[in-house]
């Protein structure tokens, strides 16, 4: 009362009038007497000894409360102060944010300089505008502030925030204007010491006006940040594309190896198939002769003698028919054998593809992590000339004991690749903890602290595969918050070891047991134990102690230790009985490795710094059974092969079957089918009498007049030279058609086969499944059996469902019966291949702005993954179409783009990995800025010429052959074009795209150096990728040639352009008059018509 000028004796009357009370530095230990001040709106208590908030339930009108620099340990007693607008509880000992849920009117909250570790309990305070949590122990932000979107001022300085990922969550506060992370009054967060810290924050929160007490409202600051980030995104996008290109090259090499491996089996299958058809033709001929002879009436008078002769002939024919059938069956068995070999090759091939993709995807993830952390986490792949690479290899080899692995037939270890991890975030934590430890133990540890530093292997759970997500988590965030540290015990420490045996033998044993339980045979190539991954960490062991038996490994049981260890020789007694066999088998070792092999457990994860990740494979007694191993190559002649694939007796068996009786005489091949040849083969004289026509094994490429055979029921043209079947039309009675083993590339021309039930198109060169399906759907509606195996289809993965879903009468496809379940699945597949209202609602978003995210992916991909702005058709009725700005229909099996007429405000769209053959249906989407059409079958870009706002276009992995001028001439905002892996031969269409900055056109068919002249006017072009085009190896000094004509380039074919390269290019090509330069100026290369050549003042040397 004295401090606030109130007479104590009149407190009853004066208290009702009082709206504000304050008290400073008076040792006040407890809040009392508040019932006398029911109308209090402001209460200020500074520098008191208050530990708990009490007696405020009487102050229901309180709007502003200060309890600062007191000894407050808990937030409580404010539940009834629902009108509170400002709350200042700074400089106390509060460890948790709690009991504030009812204060929904709160605008200002100061909890700085406390002991708070987590941001929590604020989700109901949606009117918060100013929050001060500086000077606490907060390590994470996460989604804790997502509901507080009204926050304008936020101070988190002086905390433990160390990751850029945590700062990214602040981008979800749209009204944030003032942010403090490194306020001089409180000090910095660890993250503030990282490179590009300010760039990262300002890019993700562009609406900021003040940042770390500095004014950042100027426009030039925003432009500088955006430009810097754009350059980084472009750089990493280029590097990711380079990795994808390298992957494609490796897959092409694999494909070539596969083709070499398939060569012999395919030759054998073709040989046996051809011979079977020869035999079947002769057998049919024999049966026809037998039927004819039986129909002829006997003319001999001696019936008994005649019958005897017939019986003898019948017996001989029966024996001959039996011999034919036996030989046919024997050949079919050989075909089955060689088909199994093809299946083995395909299985190994798919496994190798999976390995390669996994390996290269890890590199891509490393690059994405570099980008997301703005270079504060970097990965360096080791080369043989790097000293650290050699040191790592020596470390792994020195910690490999052959004796330990002998039970598994492992003789050595081969290092495949090693990455060095430069994690500035974790390194700062490690050095800080290490320095703190030295300061505490300065006299005792100063001399031997280096001895306590070691490089150890991280021990993964042997019963769980090492997933990429887990690996990346460790390399970025360290060994914190991992769900599984150990195998059988719930230890509270990071498990490590100094021996490859300790971290690998349990894994190998588990995989062996698992394979045995699953019944995998020895031929199964899935021997995953052969390949391993190990993380090598720099570890400070500090004060160590041996593990005590039957005592859980946790800090509370070893209060004086920083780490504990368990020597190898004690592992046998400490492990479960299930693994005793392993350790028992290693007890009688002839080496002394067990004397130093040890398992370690470090309690503080910040003292374990991941520095290297190594991928290796074991050298075993039994060779790798993969057919794609370098030691498993089939000799081209096919007479000698590796024993695991083809044995000599298999080849001998083929010869024996081919030489079986009966043999068939070789017929002369028919090269041209005229009327005489046709009647000769069919054994008739009139067209209408031909019902079966077997033209197998000839040299035919055309079937003239075949449409005259209106009675034809069966047609066989296998093993000929047909490239098309355009002569086969209007055959109303044709039921059976075998066109296998030809060179058919299209079914165009086929029509009128209404009764066709069996169609064999195997072993041809068909590629366009949609074209084949359409023709068969229209002209062979009653088809029951179809064989389209061994064709180079563009989209083989989805082929079976596409065929079954559209040719509904089919009962057998590729020799496999179609089940009801498969037919139903196919119908669902086809139904989902159309753009419907449901699919638009599911795969669209309504975001107005591109999210500030450091990513190389398309905007449509990013927003479809992170945005919550989905549509509800019931809420918006008919207006919802116009609200869509994002559409991601990747992998939806689309055959055409349709039903987008109402999407007038669509800005970002992706239709990758579909079955599109042309670009259509986008004429109304005139606001489209970004369009992605990768992994389709598009052959022309007609359909985008009206999209004048387009800035990014990606049409990788399609069938483009040219870039037309009329398509690009109006796309004046286009700054990014990617058309990799097509068949483009000319760049003339890009001649007028002056805004172009990035052009990716690798793996196409650009071959002449004149194409470079079409790009000379693109003064903004800074990234060009032409790798994989013929010009790269046809043009002498290709790189310097390109740099001379395109001096603005900063990167070419994924490699940065050095300043010296520009000088070398000018020295080499400057001042030289060449035919290409003349052709560029004239616009043609017909020099014979040239009458005048004027190159005055052109610096010709």
Short mmCIF file of C-alpha atoms in Angstrom, two decimals, residues 261 624-635 641-645:
data_model
loop_
_atom_site.label_atom_id
_atom_site.label_comp_id
_atom_site.label_asym_id
_atom_site.label_seq_id
_atom_site.Cartn_x
_atom_site.Cartn_y
_atom_site.Cartn_z
CA UNK A 261 23.60 -62.07 -72.11
CA UNK A 624 29.15 -63.43 -56.82
CA UNK A 625 26.35 -65.19 -58.66
CA UNK A 626 25.10 -62.06 -60.40
CA UNK A 627 25.11 -62.55 -64.16
CA UNK A 628 26.29 -58.94 -64.49
CA UNK A 629 29.52 -59.60 -62.64
CA UNK A 630 32.59 -59.03 -64.80
CA UNK A 631 33.59 -62.65 -64.39
CA UNK A 632 30.26 -63.90 -65.70
CA UNK A 633 30.30 -63.09 -69.40
CA UNK A 634 28.86 -65.35 -72.08
CA UNK A 635 31.21 -65.69 -75.03
CA UNK A 641 29.86 -70.10 -70.94
CA UNK A 642 30.29 -69.66 -67.23
CA UNK A 643 29.31 -72.68 -65.24
CA UNK A 644 26.70 -70.87 -63.17
CA UNK A 645 24.73 -69.87 -66.24
#
